[in-house]
PDB file of C-alpha atoms in Angstrom:
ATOM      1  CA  UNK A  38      -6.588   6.889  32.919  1.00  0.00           C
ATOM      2  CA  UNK A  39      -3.226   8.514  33.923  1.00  0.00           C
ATOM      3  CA  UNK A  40      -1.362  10.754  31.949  1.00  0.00           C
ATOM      4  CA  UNK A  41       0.272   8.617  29.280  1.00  0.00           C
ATOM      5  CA  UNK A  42       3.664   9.830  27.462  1.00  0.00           C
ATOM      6  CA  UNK A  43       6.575   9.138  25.735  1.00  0.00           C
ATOM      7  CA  UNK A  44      10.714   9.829  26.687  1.00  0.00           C
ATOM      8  CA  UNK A  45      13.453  10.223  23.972  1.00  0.00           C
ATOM      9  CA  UNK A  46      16.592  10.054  26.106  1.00  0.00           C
ATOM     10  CA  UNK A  47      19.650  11.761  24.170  1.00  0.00           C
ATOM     11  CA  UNK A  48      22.805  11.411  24.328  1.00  0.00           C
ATOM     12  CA  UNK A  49      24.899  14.370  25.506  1.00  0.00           C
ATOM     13  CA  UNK A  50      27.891  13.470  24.796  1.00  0.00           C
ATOM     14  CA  UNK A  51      27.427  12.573  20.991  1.00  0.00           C
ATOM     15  CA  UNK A  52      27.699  15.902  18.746  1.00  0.00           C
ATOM     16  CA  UNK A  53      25.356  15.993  16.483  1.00  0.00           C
ATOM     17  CA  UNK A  54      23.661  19.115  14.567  1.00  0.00           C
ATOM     18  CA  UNK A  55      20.070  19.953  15.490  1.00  0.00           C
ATOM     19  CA  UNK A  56      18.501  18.761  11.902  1.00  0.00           C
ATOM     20  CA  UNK A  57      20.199  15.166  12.455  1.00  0.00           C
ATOM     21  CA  UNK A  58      19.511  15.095  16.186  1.00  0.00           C
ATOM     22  CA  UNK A  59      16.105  15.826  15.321  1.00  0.00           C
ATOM     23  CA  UNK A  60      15.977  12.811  12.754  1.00  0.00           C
ATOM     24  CA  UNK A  61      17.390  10.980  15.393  1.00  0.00           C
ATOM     25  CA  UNK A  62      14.595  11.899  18.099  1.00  0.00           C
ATOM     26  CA  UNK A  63      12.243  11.293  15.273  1.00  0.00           C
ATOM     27  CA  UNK A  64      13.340   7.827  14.390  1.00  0.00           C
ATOM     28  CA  UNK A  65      13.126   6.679  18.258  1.00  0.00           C
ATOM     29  CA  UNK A  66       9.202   7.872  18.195  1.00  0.00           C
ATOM     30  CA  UNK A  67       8.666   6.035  15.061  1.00  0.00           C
ATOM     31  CA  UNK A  68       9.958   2.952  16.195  1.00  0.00           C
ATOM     32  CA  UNK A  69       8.128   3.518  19.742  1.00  0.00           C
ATOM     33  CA  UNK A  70       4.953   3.907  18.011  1.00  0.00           C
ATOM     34  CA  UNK A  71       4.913   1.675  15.459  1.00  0.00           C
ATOM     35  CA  UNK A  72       5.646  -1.211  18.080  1.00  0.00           C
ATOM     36  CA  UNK A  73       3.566   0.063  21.143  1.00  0.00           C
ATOM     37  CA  UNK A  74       0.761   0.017  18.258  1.00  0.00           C
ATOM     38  CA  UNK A  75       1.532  -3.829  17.595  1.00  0.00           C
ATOM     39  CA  UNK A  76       2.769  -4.793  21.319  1.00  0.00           C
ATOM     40  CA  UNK A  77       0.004  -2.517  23.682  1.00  0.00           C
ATOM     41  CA  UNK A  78      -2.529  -1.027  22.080  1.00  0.00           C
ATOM     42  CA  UNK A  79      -4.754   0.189  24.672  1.00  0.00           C
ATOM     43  CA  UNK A  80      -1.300   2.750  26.164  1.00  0.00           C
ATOM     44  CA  UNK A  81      -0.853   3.347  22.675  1.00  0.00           C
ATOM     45  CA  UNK A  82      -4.600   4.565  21.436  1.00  0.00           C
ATOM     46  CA  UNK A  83      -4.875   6.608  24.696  1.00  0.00           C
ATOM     47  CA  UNK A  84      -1.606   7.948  23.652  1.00  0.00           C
ATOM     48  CA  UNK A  85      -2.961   9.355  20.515  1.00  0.00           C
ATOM     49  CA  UNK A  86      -6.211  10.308  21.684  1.00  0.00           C
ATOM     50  CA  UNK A  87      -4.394  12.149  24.086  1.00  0.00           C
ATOM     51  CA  UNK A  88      -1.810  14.377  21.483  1.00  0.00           C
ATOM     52  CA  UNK A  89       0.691  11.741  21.502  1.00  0.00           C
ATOM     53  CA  UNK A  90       2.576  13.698  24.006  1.00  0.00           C
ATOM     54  CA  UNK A  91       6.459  13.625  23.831  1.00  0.00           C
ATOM     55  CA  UNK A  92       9.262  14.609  26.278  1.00  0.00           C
ATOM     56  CA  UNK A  93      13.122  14.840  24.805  1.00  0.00           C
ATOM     57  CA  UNK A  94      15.605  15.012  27.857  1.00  0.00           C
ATOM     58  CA  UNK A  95      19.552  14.581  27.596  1.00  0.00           C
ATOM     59  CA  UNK A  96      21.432  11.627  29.038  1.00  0.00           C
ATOM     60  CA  UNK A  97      25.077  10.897  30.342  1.00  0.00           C
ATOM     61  CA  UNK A  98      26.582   8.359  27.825  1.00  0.00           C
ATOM     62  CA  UNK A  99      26.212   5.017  26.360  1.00  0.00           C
ATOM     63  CA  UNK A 100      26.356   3.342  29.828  1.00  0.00           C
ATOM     64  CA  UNK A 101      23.754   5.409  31.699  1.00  0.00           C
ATOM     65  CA  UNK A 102      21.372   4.750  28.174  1.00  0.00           C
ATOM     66  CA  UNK A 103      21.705   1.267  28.398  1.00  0.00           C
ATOM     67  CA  UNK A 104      20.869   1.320  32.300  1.00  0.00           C
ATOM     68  CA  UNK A 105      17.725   3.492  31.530  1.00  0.00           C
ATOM     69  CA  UNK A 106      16.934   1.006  28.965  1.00  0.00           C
ATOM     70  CA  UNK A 107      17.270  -2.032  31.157  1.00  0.00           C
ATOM     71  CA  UNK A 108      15.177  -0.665  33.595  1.00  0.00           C
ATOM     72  CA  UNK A 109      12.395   0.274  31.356  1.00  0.00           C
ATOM     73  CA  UNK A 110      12.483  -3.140  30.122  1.00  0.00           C
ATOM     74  CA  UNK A 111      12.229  -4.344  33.280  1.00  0.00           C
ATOM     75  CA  UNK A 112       9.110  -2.587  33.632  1.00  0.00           C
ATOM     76  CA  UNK A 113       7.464  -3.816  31.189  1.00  0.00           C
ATOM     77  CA  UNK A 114       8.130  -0.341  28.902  1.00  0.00           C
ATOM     78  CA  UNK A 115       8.748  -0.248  25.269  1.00  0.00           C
ATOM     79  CA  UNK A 116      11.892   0.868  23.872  1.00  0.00           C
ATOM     80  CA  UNK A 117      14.186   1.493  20.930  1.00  0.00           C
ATOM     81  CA  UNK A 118      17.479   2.138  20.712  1.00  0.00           C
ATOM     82  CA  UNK A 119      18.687   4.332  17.638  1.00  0.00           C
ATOM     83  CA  UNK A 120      21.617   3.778  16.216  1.00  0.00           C
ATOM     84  CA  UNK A 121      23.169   6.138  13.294  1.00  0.00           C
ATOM     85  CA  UNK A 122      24.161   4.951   9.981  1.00  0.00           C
ATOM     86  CA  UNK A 123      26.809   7.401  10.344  1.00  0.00           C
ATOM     87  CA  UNK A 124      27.096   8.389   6.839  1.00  0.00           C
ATOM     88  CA  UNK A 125      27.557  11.944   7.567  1.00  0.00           C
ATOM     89  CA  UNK A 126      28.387  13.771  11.097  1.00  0.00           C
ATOM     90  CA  UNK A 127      29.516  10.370  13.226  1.00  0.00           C
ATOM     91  CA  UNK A 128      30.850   7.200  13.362  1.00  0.00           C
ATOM     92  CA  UNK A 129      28.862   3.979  11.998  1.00  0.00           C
ATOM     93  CA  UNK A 130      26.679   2.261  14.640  1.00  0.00           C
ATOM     94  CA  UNK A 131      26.474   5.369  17.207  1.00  0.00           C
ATOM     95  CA  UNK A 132      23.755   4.948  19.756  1.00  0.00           C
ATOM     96  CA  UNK A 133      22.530   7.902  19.521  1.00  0.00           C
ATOM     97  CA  UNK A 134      19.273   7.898  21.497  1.00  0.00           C
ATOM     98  CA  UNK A 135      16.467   5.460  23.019  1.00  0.00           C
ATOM     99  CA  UNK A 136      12.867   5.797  22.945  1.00  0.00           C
ATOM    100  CA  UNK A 137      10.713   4.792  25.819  1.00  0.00           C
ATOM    101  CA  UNK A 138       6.992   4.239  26.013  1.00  0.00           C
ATOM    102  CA  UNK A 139       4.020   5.408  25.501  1.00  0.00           C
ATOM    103  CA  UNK A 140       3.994   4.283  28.879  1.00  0.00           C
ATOM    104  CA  UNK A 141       1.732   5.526  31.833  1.00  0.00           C
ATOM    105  CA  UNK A 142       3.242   8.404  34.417  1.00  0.00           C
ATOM    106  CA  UNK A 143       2.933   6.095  37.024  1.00  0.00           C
ATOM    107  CA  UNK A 144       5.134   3.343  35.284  1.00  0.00           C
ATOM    108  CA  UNK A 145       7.485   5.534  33.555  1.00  0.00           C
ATOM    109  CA  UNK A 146       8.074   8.687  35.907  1.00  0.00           C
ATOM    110  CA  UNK A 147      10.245   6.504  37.964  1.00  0.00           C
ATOM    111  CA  UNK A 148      12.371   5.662  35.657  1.00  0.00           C
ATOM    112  CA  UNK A 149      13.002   9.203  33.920  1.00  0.00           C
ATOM    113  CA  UNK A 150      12.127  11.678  35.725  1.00  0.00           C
ATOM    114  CA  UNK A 151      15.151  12.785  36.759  1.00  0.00           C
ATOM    115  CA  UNK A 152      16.847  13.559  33.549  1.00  0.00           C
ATOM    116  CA  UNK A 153      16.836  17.164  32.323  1.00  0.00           C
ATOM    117  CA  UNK A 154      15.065  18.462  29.692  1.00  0.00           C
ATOM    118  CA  UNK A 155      17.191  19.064  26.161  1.00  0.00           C
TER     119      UNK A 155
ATOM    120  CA  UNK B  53      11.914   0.307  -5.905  1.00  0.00           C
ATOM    121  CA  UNK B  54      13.502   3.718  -6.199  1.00  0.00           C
ATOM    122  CA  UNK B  55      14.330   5.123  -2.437  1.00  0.00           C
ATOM    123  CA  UNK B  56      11.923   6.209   0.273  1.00  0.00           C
ATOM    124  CA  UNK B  57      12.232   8.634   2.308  1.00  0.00           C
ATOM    125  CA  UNK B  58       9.940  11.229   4.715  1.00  0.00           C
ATOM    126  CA  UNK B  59      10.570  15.286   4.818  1.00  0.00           C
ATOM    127  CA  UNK B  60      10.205  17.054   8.115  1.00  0.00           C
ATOM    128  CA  UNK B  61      10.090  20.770   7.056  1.00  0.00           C
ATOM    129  CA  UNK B  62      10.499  22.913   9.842  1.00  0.00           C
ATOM    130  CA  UNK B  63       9.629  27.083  10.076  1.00  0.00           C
ATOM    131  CA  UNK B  64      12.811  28.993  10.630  1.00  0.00           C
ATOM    132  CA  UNK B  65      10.837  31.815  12.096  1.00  0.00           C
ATOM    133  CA  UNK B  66       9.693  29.875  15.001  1.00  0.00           C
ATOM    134  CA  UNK B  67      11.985  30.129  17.958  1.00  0.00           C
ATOM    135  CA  UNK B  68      12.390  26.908  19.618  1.00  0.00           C
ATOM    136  CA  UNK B  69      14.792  25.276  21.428  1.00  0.00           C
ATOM    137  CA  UNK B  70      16.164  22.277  20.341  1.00  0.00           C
ATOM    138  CA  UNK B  71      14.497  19.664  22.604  1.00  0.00           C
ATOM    139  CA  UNK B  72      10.935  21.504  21.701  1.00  0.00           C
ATOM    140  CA  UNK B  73      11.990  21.561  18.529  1.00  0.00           C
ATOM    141  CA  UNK B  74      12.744  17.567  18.154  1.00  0.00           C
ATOM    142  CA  UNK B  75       9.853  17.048  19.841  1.00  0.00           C
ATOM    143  CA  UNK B  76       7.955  18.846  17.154  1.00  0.00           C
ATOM    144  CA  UNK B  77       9.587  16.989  14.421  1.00  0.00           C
ATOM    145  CA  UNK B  78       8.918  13.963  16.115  1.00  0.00           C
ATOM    146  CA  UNK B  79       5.592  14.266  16.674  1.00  0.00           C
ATOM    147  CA  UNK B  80       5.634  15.362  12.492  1.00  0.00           C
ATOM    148  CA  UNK B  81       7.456  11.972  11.823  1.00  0.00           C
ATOM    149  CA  UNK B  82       4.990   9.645  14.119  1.00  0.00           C
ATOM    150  CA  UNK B  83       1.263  11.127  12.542  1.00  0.00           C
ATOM    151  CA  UNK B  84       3.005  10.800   8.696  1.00  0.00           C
ATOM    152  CA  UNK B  85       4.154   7.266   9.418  1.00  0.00           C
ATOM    153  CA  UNK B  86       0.983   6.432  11.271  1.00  0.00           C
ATOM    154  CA  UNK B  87      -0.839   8.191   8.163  1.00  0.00           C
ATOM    155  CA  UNK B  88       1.020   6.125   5.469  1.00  0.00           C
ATOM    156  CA  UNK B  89       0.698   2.855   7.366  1.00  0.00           C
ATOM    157  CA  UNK B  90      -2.912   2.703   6.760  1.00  0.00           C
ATOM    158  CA  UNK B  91      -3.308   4.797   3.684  1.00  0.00           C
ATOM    159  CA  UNK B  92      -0.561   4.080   1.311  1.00  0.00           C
ATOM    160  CA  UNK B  93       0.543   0.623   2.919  1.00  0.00           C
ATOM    161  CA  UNK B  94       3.302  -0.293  -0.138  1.00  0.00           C
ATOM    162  CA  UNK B  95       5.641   2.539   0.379  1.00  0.00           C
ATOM    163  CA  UNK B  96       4.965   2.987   4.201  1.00  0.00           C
ATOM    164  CA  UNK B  97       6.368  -1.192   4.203  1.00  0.00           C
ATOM    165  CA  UNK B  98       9.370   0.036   2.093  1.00  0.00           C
ATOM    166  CA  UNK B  99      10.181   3.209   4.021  1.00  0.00           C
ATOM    167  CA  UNK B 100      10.604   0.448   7.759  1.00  0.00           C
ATOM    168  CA  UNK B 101      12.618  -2.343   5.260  1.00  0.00           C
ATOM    169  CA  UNK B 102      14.996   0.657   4.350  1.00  0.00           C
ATOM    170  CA  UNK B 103      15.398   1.666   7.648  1.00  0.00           C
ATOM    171  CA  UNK B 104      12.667   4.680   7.776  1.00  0.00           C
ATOM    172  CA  UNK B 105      15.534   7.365   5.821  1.00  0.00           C
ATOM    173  CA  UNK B 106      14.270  10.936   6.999  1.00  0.00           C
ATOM    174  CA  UNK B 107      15.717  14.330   6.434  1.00  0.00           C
ATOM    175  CA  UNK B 108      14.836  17.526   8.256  1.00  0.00           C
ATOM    176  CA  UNK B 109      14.845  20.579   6.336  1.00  0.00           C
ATOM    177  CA  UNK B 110      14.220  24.001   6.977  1.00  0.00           C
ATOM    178  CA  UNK B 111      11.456  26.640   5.507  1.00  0.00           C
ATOM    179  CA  UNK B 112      11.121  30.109   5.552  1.00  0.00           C
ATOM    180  CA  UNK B 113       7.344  30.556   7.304  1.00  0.00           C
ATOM    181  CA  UNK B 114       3.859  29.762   7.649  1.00  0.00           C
ATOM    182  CA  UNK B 115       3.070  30.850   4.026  1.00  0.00           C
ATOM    183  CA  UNK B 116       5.567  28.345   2.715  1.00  0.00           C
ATOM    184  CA  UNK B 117       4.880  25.874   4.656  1.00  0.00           C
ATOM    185  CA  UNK B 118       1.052  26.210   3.117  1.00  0.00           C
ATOM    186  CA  UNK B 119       2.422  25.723  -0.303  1.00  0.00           C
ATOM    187  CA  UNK B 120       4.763  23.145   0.236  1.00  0.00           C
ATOM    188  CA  UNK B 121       1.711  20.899   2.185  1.00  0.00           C
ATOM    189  CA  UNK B 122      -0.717  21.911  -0.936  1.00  0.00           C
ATOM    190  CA  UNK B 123       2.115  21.252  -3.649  1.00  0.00           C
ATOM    191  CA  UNK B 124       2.403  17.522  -1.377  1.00  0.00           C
ATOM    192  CA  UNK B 125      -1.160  17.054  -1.697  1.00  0.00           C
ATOM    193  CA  UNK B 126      -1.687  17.180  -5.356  1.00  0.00           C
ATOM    194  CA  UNK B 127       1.025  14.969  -5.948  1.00  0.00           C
ATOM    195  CA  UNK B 128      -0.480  12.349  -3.854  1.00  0.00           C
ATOM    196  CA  UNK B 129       1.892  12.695  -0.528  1.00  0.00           C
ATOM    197  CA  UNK B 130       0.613  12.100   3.059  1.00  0.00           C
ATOM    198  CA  UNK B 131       1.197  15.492   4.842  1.00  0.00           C
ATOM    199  CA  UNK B 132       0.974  15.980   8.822  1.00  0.00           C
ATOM    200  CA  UNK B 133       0.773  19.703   9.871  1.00  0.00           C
ATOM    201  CA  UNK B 134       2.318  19.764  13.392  1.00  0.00           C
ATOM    202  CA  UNK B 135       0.977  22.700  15.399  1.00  0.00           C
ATOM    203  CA  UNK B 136       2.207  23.314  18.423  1.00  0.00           C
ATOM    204  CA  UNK B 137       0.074  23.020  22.131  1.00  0.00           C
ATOM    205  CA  UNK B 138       1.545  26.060  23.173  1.00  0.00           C
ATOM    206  CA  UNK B 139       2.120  25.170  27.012  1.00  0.00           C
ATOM    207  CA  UNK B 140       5.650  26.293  27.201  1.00  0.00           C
ATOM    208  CA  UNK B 141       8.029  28.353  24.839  1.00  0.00           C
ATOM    209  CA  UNK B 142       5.388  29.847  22.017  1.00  0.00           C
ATOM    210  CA  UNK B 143       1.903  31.024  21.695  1.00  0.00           C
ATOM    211  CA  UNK B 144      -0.777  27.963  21.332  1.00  0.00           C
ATOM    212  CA  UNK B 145      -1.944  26.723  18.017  1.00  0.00           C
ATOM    213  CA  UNK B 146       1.937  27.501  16.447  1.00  0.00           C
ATOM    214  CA  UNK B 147       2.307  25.742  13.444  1.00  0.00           C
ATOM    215  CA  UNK B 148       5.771  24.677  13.798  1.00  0.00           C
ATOM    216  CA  UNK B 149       6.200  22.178  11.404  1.00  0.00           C
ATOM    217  CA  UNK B 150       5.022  19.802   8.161  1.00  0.00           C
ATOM    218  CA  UNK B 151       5.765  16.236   7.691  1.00  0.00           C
ATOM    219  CA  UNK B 152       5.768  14.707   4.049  1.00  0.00           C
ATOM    220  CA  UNK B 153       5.699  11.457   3.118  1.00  0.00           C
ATOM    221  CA  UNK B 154       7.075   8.808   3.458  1.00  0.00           C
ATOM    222  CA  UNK B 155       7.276   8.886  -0.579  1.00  0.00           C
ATOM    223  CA  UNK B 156       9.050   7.544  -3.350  1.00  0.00           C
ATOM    224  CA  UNK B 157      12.112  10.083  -4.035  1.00  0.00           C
ATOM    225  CA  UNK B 158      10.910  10.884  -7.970  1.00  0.00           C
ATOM    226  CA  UNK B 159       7.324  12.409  -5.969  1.00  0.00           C
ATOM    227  CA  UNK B 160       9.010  13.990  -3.231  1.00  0.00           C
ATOM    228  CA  UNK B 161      12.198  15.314  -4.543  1.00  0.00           C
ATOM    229  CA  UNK B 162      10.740  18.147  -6.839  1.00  0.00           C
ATOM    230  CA  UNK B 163       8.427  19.546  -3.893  1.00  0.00           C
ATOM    231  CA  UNK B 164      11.471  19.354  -1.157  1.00  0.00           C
ATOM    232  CA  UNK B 165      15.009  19.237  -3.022  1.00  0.00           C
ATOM    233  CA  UNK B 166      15.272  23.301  -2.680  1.00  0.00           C
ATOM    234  CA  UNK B 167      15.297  23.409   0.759  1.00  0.00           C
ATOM    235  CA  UNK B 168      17.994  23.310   3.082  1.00  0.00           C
ATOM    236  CA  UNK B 169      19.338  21.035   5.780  1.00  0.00           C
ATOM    237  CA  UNK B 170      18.392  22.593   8.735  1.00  0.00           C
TER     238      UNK B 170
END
C-alpha cells in the first residue's frame, strides 16, 4: 500500500500562541481520526499501523482553506474544519485550521503538496 | 457530569519548531482519544459531546514527564507517551511529549493544575 498520511492546513494569517495553535492542530487530528475510523477504515488502520503519520503546513486565509477543503472533498478525502470557541486569544467562530485525511499519497499529494511546512 | 477535558504536556527542553511540535501534540491527542474510546467509553462520549476541551501545557523534562504519566496511571487516566521518529529536527526515539486523559477535571486537575500554559 502507498504511503498513507494526514495534512493539518493552518491558517497564517490567524495569530494564535503555539500552546493554542497546537490544541488547534490537535483538535483537527481528532476529528480526522475519529471519523476516518467510522467512514474508511481500511486508510485509517493502515494509518495507525503505519505511526499515524502527520504533516502541519501553513495556509493563505479563510478562502484558500475552504478551496483546499472543497477539493479534498471532491476527492473523496476526509476533512474537518476547526473552528475556535474563542474564549481566550480570538474572535468566536475563527476557522482556524482543517484536517485532511488519512488519505493515500497518491490521492492527497495533489491536493497539498504545495503548501509549506509550519 | 463535572467537565472533561485531555492534557497534552509537552518537554520544554526539547527544541522543536512549532509545526513539529503540533504535530507531536497531535499525534499525543489522537492515541489518548483513540485509547479512551475503547477503554473508558463514558468519559471518552462526554469529552466529543463537550466539544473534545484540551489544554497544552508545558513540563520541565523527561524525568517529569515520568512522574506526571506514573502519577496519571494510578489515578486511573489513559496516558499516551509520544516519542518522537527522529527523521528531521531531533535525535530518534525523543520523547517529546505525554497525553492525559481525556478525564473528569476532579482526576486530572491535581496531577496537571501546576503546570503552565505553554
Amino acid at each position: 500500500m502507498v504511503e498513507v498520511k494526514m495534512i493539518i492546513a493552518v491558517r497564517k494569517d490567524v495569530d494564535l500562541g503555539k500552546g493554542k495553535m497546537a490544541a488547534q492542530v490537535a483538535h483537527a487530528a481528532v476529528s480526522c481520526a475519529l471519523k476516518s475510523e467510522k467512514d474508511d477504515k481500511k486508510v485509517f488502520k493502515e494509518w495507525i499501523r503505519t505511526g499515524q503519520k502527520k504533516i502541519v503546513v501553513k495556509i493563505e486565509n479563510l478562502e484558500t482553506i475552504y478551496r483546499l477543503k472543497d477539493m479534498a472533498e471532491r476527492a473523496g478525502v476526509v476533512t474537518s474544519l476547526i473552528t475556535d470557541a474563542g474564549l481566550t486569544q480570538i474572535a468566536p467562530g475563527t476557522v482556524t485550521c482543517l484536517g485532511l485525511g488519512p488519505a493515500e499519497e497518491d490521492v492527497i499529494d495533489p491536493i497539498t503538496s504545495n503548501f509549506k511546512l509550519l
